[in-house]
Amino acid sequence: MFEFEITSNCNNTEARTGIFFTPNGKVNTPKFMPVGTLATIKGISSKQLNSTGSEMVLSNTFHLHLQPGEKLIREAGGIHKFMNWSKPILTDSGGYQVFSLAKLNNISNEGVEFKNPRDGSHVFLSPEKVMNIQMDLGSDIAMAFDYCPPHTATENDMEDSLQKTHAWLQKCVETHQKSDQALFGIVQGGKYPRLRENSAKFISSFDLPGIAVGGVSVGESIDQIHNVINYVPNFLPRNKPRYLMGIGSLSEISLAVAKGFDLFDCVLPTRLGRHGTAFLNDERLNLRNARFKNDFSPIDKTCKCETCTSYSRAYLHHLIRNDEILGLTLISLHNIAHLIRFTNAISNAIKDNCFTIDFAPWKTSSIAHHTW
């Protein structure tokens, strides 16, 4: 259980393909994971989501604790039955959400006290409580409780936050007692190489089933994001799945895969989809734009998702301009399928030993015909 098998490597980069085994099925890596914060990918049914080729989805401990509560989900038979998703599920610890509500919380060595944004009541989350919540939820992967300060934090403040993240991981490891659930630690440290190295080595020392890198794409510059992607893998074990949190652009996924990352998540496919924006290769099409009114082609003629095989840009434009819910669903569905296809294409290119950092399978090339 939770074995990670590396199945192929790329000679030109650190990229690899692998299989991560969980109690609810395997995840073929590299792979993009859709975000379903409240045990739902907004506007998309489980059957539709399955049609995109998604193999693991995310839900959020913080939000599920507030509504409907982990006890109710446990009574329902666990999060898989509750949301009708039989494949693997990862639950984020909620650490980022707590700290993004900075005006509402009080952080101590024991945990975080914050005001419930729903009703104003006071709630306290400790590492121990976060572990118990996730064990009740019954996800395949539980994330350790971490401290993710803003990217503008000074090195001293970031080091203080790192001490809490590391101390909390120790408490998470001591509390977590669910053999059919993997615990992943989270590397923090912001834009500071010394702190990132320190954190990567500390998290790795616990020999957990997998390791995540957090505090990325939280407002910092593209160069700073790339620095973290390039630097941190030097201090991570190669035999563990590496999860880069919050990344969903094609260029950053390509770079991260080239540096040996395996798993990715991002809210952008559905967030942009709900605003009428569709992914096409490395472009974003705003289907609200009048130029699509008489465009009867699909979003992407090479895409086999329900949206592209059944509906035109003109129809989607009509739905979006009239605030029809179906439009938001169809565009979000395509955006998820697009990122799944992209990571699948990367896998094929790695297996064929022709993957590069600037991987662009939609361009005319010798590898395009069998990877995208």
Short mmCIF file of C-alpha atoms in Angstrom, two decimals:
data_model
loop_
_atom_site.label_atom_id
_atom_site.label_comp_id
_atom_site.label_asym_id
_atom_site.label_seq_id
_atom_site.Cartn_x
_atom_site.Cartn_y
_atom_site.Cartn_z
CA MET A 1 0.00 0.00 0.00
CA PHE A 2 1.25 3.49 -0.99
CA GLU A 3 4.13 2.06 -2.96
CA PHE A 4 5.57 4.44 -5.56
CA GLU A 5 6.97 2.65 -8.58
CA ILE A 6 9.08 4.65 -11.03
CA THR A 7 8.37 3.14 -14.45
CA SER A 8 10.55 5.22 -16.78
CA ASN A 9 13.09 8.05 -16.77
CA CYS A 10 14.06 10.69 -19.30
CA ASN A 11 17.73 10.93 -20.27
CA ASN A 12 17.61 14.67 -20.93
CA THR A 13 15.94 15.78 -17.68
CA GLU A 14 14.99 14.55 -14.21
CA ALA A 15 11.51 13.69 -15.50
CA ARG A 16 10.05 10.29 -14.69
CA THR A 17 6.80 8.40 -14.99
CA GLY A 18 5.48 6.41 -12.07
CA ILE A 19 2.57 4.67 -10.40
CA PHE A 20 1.42 5.60 -6.90
CA PHE A 21 -0.72 2.85 -5.38
CA THR A 22 -3.54 3.70 -2.95
CA PRO A 23 -6.41 1.70 -1.39
CA ASN A 24 -8.79 3.24 -3.95
CA GLY A 25 -6.72 2.71 -7.04
CA LYS A 26 -3.51 3.82 -8.64
CA VAL A 27 -2.39 7.23 -9.86
CA ASN A 28 -0.20 7.33 -12.96
CA THR A 29 2.29 10.16 -12.75
CA PRO A 30 2.95 12.85 -13.76
CA LYS A 31 -0.68 13.84 -13.26
CA PHE A 32 -2.80 16.94 -12.75
CA MET A 33 -5.37 16.68 -9.94
CA PRO A 34 -8.62 18.72 -10.05
CA VAL A 35 -9.59 20.65 -6.92
CA GLY A 36 -12.92 19.88 -5.27
CA THR A 37 -12.74 22.02 -2.15
CA LEU A 38 -16.12 21.04 -0.67
CA ALA A 39 -16.14 17.44 -1.92
CA THR A 40 -17.27 18.61 -5.34
CA ILE A 41 -15.62 19.82 -8.51
CA LYS A 42 -17.86 22.85 -8.94
CA GLY A 43 -20.61 22.20 -11.47
CA ILE A 44 -19.28 18.79 -12.54
CA SER A 45 -20.70 15.38 -11.64
CA SER A 46 -18.49 12.45 -10.70
CA LYS A 47 -19.41 10.71 -13.95
CA GLN A 48 -18.38 13.74 -15.99
CA LEU A 49 -15.17 14.08 -14.03
CA ASN A 50 -14.32 10.44 -14.61
CA SER A 51 -14.68 10.99 -18.37
CA THR A 52 -11.77 13.49 -18.29
CA GLY A 53 -9.31 10.79 -17.20
CA SER A 54 -8.87 12.29 -13.74
CA GLU A 55 -7.32 9.79 -11.33
CA MET A 56 -7.16 11.72 -8.05
CA VAL A 57 -9.03 14.77 -6.78
CA LEU A 58 -8.50 17.15 -3.88
CA SER A 59 -10.82 18.27 -1.11
CA ASN A 60 -10.16 20.68 1.72
CA THR A 61 -10.06 19.80 5.40
CA PHE A 62 -10.70 23.36 6.58
CA HIS A 63 -13.88 23.87 4.57
CA LEU A 64 -15.27 20.37 5.14
CA HIS A 65 -14.72 20.75 8.88
CA LEU A 66 -16.83 23.91 8.86
CA GLN A 67 -19.52 22.46 6.59
CA PRO A 68 -20.90 19.78 6.75
CA GLY A 69 -18.43 18.48 9.37
CA GLU A 70 -16.19 15.42 9.35
CA LYS A 71 -18.47 13.42 11.65
CA LEU A 72 -21.32 13.56 9.15
CA ILE A 73 -19.00 12.50 6.33
CA ARG A 74 -17.73 9.60 8.43
CA GLU A 75 -21.34 8.54 9.11
CA ALA A 76 -21.96 8.64 5.35
CA GLY A 77 -19.22 6.04 4.89
CA GLY A 78 -16.33 8.39 4.23
CA ILE A 79 -15.62 11.03 1.65
CA HIS A 80 -15.51 8.61 -1.30
CA LYS A 81 -19.10 7.48 -0.75
CA PHE A 82 -20.22 10.96 0.29
CA MET A 83 -19.16 12.52 -3.04
CA ASN A 84 -19.58 9.35 -5.15
CA TRP A 85 -15.94 9.22 -6.26
CA SER A 86 -14.38 5.77 -6.12
CA LYS A 87 -10.85 6.80 -7.12
CA PRO A 88 -8.14 8.29 -4.87
CA ILE A 89 -8.77 11.50 -2.91
CA LEU A 90 -6.25 13.83 -1.28
CA THR A 91 -7.34 16.21 1.48
CA ASP A 92 -5.35 19.37 1.98
CA SER A 93 -4.77 20.22 5.63
CA GLY A 94 -6.50 23.59 5.41
CA GLY A 95 -3.35 25.35 6.55
CA TYR A 96 -3.27 27.68 3.59
CA GLN A 97 -6.94 28.59 3.98
CA VAL A 98 -6.53 29.38 7.67
CA PHE A 99 -3.57 31.63 7.04
CA SER A 100 -5.13 33.31 4.00
CA LEU A 101 -7.73 34.60 6.47
CA ALA A 102 -4.98 36.44 8.33
CA LYS A 103 -7.31 39.03 9.85
CA LEU A 104 -9.31 36.28 11.47
CA ASN A 105 -6.65 34.15 13.16
CA ASN A 106 -4.28 33.94 16.10
CA ILE A 107 -1.28 31.69 15.52
CA SER A 108 0.57 29.95 18.34
CA ASN A 109 2.87 26.96 18.74
CA GLU A 110 -0.17 24.84 19.55
CA GLY A 111 -2.17 25.74 16.45
CA VAL A 112 -4.45 28.44 15.05
CA GLU A 113 -7.49 30.10 16.58
CA PHE A 114 -9.66 31.81 14.03
CA LYS A 115 -13.11 33.24 13.52
CA ASN A 116 -15.39 31.04 11.46
CA PRO A 117 -16.02 33.03 8.25
CA ARG A 118 -19.47 31.43 8.04
CA ASP A 119 -20.96 32.40 11.39
CA GLY A 120 -18.30 34.29 13.36
CA SER A 121 -17.82 31.56 15.97
CA HIS A 122 -14.33 30.83 17.31
CA VAL A 123 -12.61 27.68 16.05
CA PHE A 124 -9.26 26.22 17.04
CA LEU A 125 -7.27 23.93 14.77
CA SER A 126 -4.21 22.11 16.05
CA PRO A 127 -2.07 19.60 14.16
CA GLU A 128 -3.67 16.83 16.19
CA LYS A 129 -7.19 18.00 15.37
CA VAL A 130 -6.39 18.35 11.67
CA MET A 131 -5.16 14.76 11.63
CA ASN A 132 -8.28 13.52 13.38
CA ILE A 133 -10.49 15.40 10.93
CA GLN A 134 -8.72 13.85 7.95
CA MET A 135 -8.85 10.39 9.45
CA ASP A 136 -12.61 10.84 9.86
CA LEU A 137 -12.91 12.03 6.26
CA GLY A 138 -11.18 8.87 5.09
CA SER A 139 -9.14 10.30 2.22
CA ASP A 140 -6.32 8.30 0.67
CA ILE A 141 -3.76 11.05 1.32
CA ALA A 142 -3.80 13.42 4.29
CA MET A 143 -1.63 16.53 4.28
CA ALA A 144 0.24 17.67 7.37
CA PHE A 145 -0.80 20.95 9.00
CA ASP A 146 1.57 23.65 7.85
CA TYR A 147 2.18 27.39 8.16
CA CYS A 148 2.13 29.20 4.82
CA PRO A 149 2.88 32.90 5.42
CA PRO A 150 2.63 35.50 2.64
CA HIS A 151 5.42 35.57 0.06
CA THR A 152 6.38 39.05 1.30
CA ALA A 153 7.40 37.69 4.73
CA THR A 154 10.93 38.53 5.85
CA GLU A 155 13.48 35.76 6.21
CA ASN A 156 13.20 35.96 10.02
CA ASP A 157 9.40 35.70 9.89
CA MET A 158 9.62 32.86 7.38
CA GLU A 159 12.07 31.01 9.61
CA ASP A 160 9.69 31.38 12.55
CA SER A 161 6.86 29.97 10.45
CA LEU A 162 9.09 27.10 9.38
CA GLN A 163 9.78 26.16 12.99
CA LYS A 164 6.02 25.86 13.53
CA THR A 165 5.55 23.83 10.34
CA HIS A 166 8.25 21.39 11.43
CA ALA A 167 6.99 21.12 15.02
CA TRP A 168 3.46 20.59 13.75
CA LEU A 169 4.62 17.84 11.40
CA GLN A 170 6.07 15.99 14.36
CA LYS A 171 2.68 16.20 16.09
CA CYS A 172 0.89 15.11 12.92
CA VAL A 173 3.12 12.03 12.64
CA GLU A 174 2.50 11.14 16.29
CA THR A 175 -1.28 11.56 15.93
CA HIS A 176 -1.85 9.94 12.55
CA GLN A 177 -2.84 6.29 13.06
CA LYS A 178 -4.76 5.32 9.94
CA SER A 179 -2.90 2.58 8.08
CA ASP A 180 -4.98 2.93 4.90
CA GLN A 181 -4.25 6.66 4.65
CA ALA A 182 -0.90 8.15 3.62
CA LEU A 183 0.48 11.23 5.36
CA PHE A 184 2.45 13.73 3.26
CA GLY A 185 4.66 16.41 4.78
CA ILE A 186 4.91 19.88 3.24
CA VAL A 187 8.13 21.75 2.49
CA GLN A 188 7.90 25.48 3.16
CA GLY A 189 10.46 28.29 3.32
CA GLY A 190 9.24 30.86 0.81
CA LYS A 191 11.80 32.40 -1.55
CA TYR A 192 14.75 31.76 0.75
CA PRO A 193 17.04 28.92 -0.48
CA ARG A 194 18.56 28.25 2.94
CA LEU A 195 15.12 27.76 4.48
CA ARG A 196 13.86 25.66 1.59
CA GLU A 197 16.87 23.36 1.90
CA ASN A 198 16.43 23.13 5.67
CA SER A 199 12.75 22.29 5.31
CA ALA A 200 13.23 19.76 2.51
CA LYS A 201 15.82 17.87 4.53
CA PHE A 202 13.69 17.94 7.69
CA ILE A 203 10.51 16.74 5.96
CA SER A 204 12.43 14.03 4.12
CA SER A 205 13.86 12.69 7.38
CA PHE A 206 10.42 11.33 8.38
CA ASP A 207 10.36 8.87 5.47
CA LEU A 208 6.67 9.53 4.77
CA PRO A 209 4.94 8.01 1.73
CA GLY A 210 5.18 11.31 -0.17
CA ILE A 211 6.37 14.91 0.05
CA ALA A 212 4.69 18.13 -1.04
CA VAL A 213 6.22 21.53 -1.75
CA GLY A 214 3.93 24.37 -0.66
CA GLY A 215 4.07 28.14 -0.58
CA VAL A 216 4.44 28.29 -4.37
CA SER A 217 2.35 30.46 -6.71
CA VAL A 218 1.01 32.53 -3.81
CA GLY A 219 1.74 35.93 -5.32
CA GLU A 220 5.49 35.80 -5.89
CA SER A 221 7.12 36.47 -9.28
CA ILE A 222 7.47 33.82 -11.99
CA ASP A 223 11.25 33.88 -11.49
CA GLN A 224 10.83 33.14 -7.78
CA ILE A 225 8.44 30.27 -8.58
CA HIS A 226 10.99 28.84 -11.01
CA ASN A 227 13.76 29.18 -8.44
CA VAL A 228 11.82 27.01 -5.99
CA ILE A 229 10.99 24.44 -8.69
CA ASN A 230 14.63 24.24 -9.74
CA TYR A 231 16.20 24.22 -6.28
CA VAL A 232 14.07 22.17 -3.87
CA PRO A 233 14.16 18.80 -5.71
CA ASN A 234 17.91 18.65 -5.04
CA PHE A 235 17.06 17.82 -1.42
CA LEU A 236 14.11 15.45 -1.90
CA PRO A 237 14.31 11.64 -2.04
CA ARG A 238 13.85 10.28 -5.55
CA ASN A 239 11.86 7.24 -4.46
CA LYS A 240 8.90 9.26 -3.16
CA PRO A 241 6.12 10.98 -5.12
CA ARG A 242 6.68 14.74 -5.19
CA TYR A 243 3.62 16.98 -5.13
CA LEU A 244 3.98 20.63 -6.21
CA MET A 245 1.00 22.45 -4.73
CA GLY A 246 -1.00 25.11 -6.54
CA ILE A 247 0.56 24.84 -10.01
CA GLY A 248 -1.63 24.58 -13.12
CA SER A 249 -0.02 26.41 -16.05
CA LEU A 250 1.50 24.34 -18.86
CA SER A 251 4.92 26.02 -18.69
CA GLU A 252 5.29 25.58 -14.92
CA ILE A 253 4.06 21.97 -15.07
CA SER A 254 6.60 21.24 -17.81
CA LEU A 255 9.44 22.77 -15.81
CA ALA A 256 8.37 20.97 -12.65
CA VAL A 257 8.16 17.59 -14.38
CA ALA A 258 11.62 18.18 -15.83
CA LYS A 259 12.87 18.66 -12.25
CA GLY A 260 11.25 15.43 -11.04
CA PHE A 261 7.86 16.54 -9.68
CA ASP A 262 4.96 14.12 -10.12
CA LEU A 263 1.66 15.61 -8.91
CA PHE A 264 0.03 19.02 -9.46
CA ASP A 265 -3.18 20.80 -8.53
CA CYS A 266 -4.72 24.18 -9.22
CA VAL A 267 -8.14 25.85 -8.96
CA LEU A 268 -7.70 27.74 -12.26
CA PRO A 269 -9.39 25.22 -14.62
CA THR A 270 -12.73 25.54 -12.84
CA ARG A 271 -12.31 29.11 -11.56
CA LEU A 272 -11.61 30.41 -15.06
CA GLY A 273 -14.23 28.08 -16.51
CA ARG A 274 -16.88 29.66 -14.29
CA HIS A 275 -15.94 33.01 -15.80
CA GLY A 276 -16.18 31.79 -19.38
CA THR A 277 -12.48 31.22 -20.11
CA ALA A 278 -11.41 28.06 -21.92
CA PHE A 279 -7.92 26.56 -22.31
CA LEU A 280 -6.56 25.99 -25.80
CA ASN A 281 -2.98 24.74 -25.76
CA ASP A 282 -1.10 27.59 -24.05
CA GLU A 283 -3.84 30.17 -24.78
CA ARG A 284 -6.93 31.23 -22.86
CA LEU A 285 -10.08 31.96 -24.83
CA ASN A 286 -12.59 34.37 -23.27
CA LEU A 287 -15.78 32.94 -24.74
CA ARG A 288 -17.74 35.99 -23.62
CA ASN A 289 -16.00 37.87 -26.39
CA ALA A 290 -18.26 38.82 -29.34
CA ARG A 291 -15.84 37.25 -31.83
CA PHE A 292 -17.12 33.81 -30.81
CA LYS A 293 -20.80 34.60 -31.54
CA ASN A 294 -20.69 32.97 -34.97
CA ASP A 295 -17.83 30.54 -34.35
CA PHE A 296 -19.27 27.07 -34.83
CA SER A 297 -16.02 25.19 -34.24
CA PRO A 298 -15.28 23.39 -30.96
CA ILE A 299 -12.96 24.88 -28.36
CA ASP A 300 -10.31 22.38 -29.46
CA LYS A 301 -10.84 20.09 -32.45
CA THR A 302 -8.25 17.64 -31.08
CA CYS A 303 -9.97 17.29 -27.70
CA LYS A 304 -12.30 14.34 -27.09
CA CYS A 305 -14.08 15.71 -24.02
CA GLU A 306 -17.88 15.99 -23.96
CA THR A 307 -17.70 19.74 -24.50
CA CYS A 308 -15.52 19.67 -27.59
CA THR A 309 -17.26 16.69 -29.22
CA SER A 310 -20.78 18.06 -28.68
CA TYR A 311 -20.83 21.86 -28.53
CA SER A 312 -19.53 24.84 -30.50
CA ARG A 313 -17.83 28.00 -29.32
CA ALA A 314 -20.91 29.89 -30.50
CA TYR A 315 -23.18 27.83 -28.26
CA LEU A 316 -20.86 28.23 -25.28
CA HIS A 317 -20.70 31.98 -25.97
CA HIS A 318 -24.51 32.05 -25.94
CA LEU A 319 -24.64 30.18 -22.62
CA ILE A 320 -22.03 32.38 -20.94
CA ARG A 321 -23.55 35.64 -22.15
CA ASN A 322 -26.89 34.54 -20.71
CA ASP A 323 -25.45 33.28 -17.41
CA GLU A 324 -26.59 29.74 -18.06
CA ILE A 325 -25.07 27.28 -15.60
CA LEU A 326 -24.49 24.69 -18.31
CA GLY A 327 -21.91 26.95 -19.94
CA LEU A 328 -19.84 27.11 -16.77
CA THR A 329 -20.00 23.34 -16.40
CA LEU A 330 -19.00 22.59 -19.99
CA ILE A 331 -16.04 24.98 -20.05
CA SER A 332 -14.78 23.76 -16.67
CA LEU A 333 -15.08 20.18 -17.88
CA HIS A 334 -12.97 20.96 -20.95
CA ASN A 335 -10.34 22.82 -18.91
CA ILE A 336 -9.84 19.85 -16.61
CA ALA A 337 -9.66 17.44 -19.55
CA HIS A 338 -7.10 19.75 -21.17
CA LEU A 339 -4.68 19.56 -18.21
CA ILE A 340 -5.17 15.81 -17.83
CA ARG A 341 -4.37 15.37 -21.53
CA PHE A 342 -1.30 17.55 -21.15
CA THR A 343 0.15 15.53 -18.28
CA ASN A 344 -0.70 12.32 -20.12
CA ALA A 345 1.15 13.67 -23.17
CA ILE A 346 4.16 14.43 -20.99
CA SER A 347 4.08 10.83 -19.73
CA ASN A 348 4.15 9.50 -23.29
CA ALA A 349 7.03 11.81 -24.20
CA ILE A 350 9.03 10.67 -21.16
CA LYS A 351 8.47 7.04 -22.07
CA ASP A 352 9.67 7.81 -25.61
CA ASN A 353 12.64 9.73 -24.15
CA CYS A 354 11.74 12.90 -26.09
CA PHE A 355 10.45 15.17 -23.33
CA THR A 356 11.98 18.65 -23.00
CA ILE A 357 11.41 21.57 -20.61
CA ASP A 358 9.67 23.59 -23.34
CA PHE A 359 7.36 20.68 -24.12
CA ALA A 360 4.58 21.85 -26.47
CA PRO A 361 2.82 18.83 -28.01
CA TRP A 362 0.30 20.94 -29.97
CA LYS A 363 3.08 22.28 -32.20
CA THR A 364 4.09 20.48 -35.38
CA SER A 365 6.86 18.11 -34.39
CA SER A 366 7.96 14.51 -34.57
CA ILE A 367 6.34 13.75 -31.22
CA ALA A 368 3.03 15.57 -31.55
CA HIS A 369 1.14 12.79 -33.31
CA HIS A 370 1.39 10.30 -30.45
CA THR A 371 1.49 12.44 -27.32
CA TRP A 372 -1.34 14.99 -27.47
#
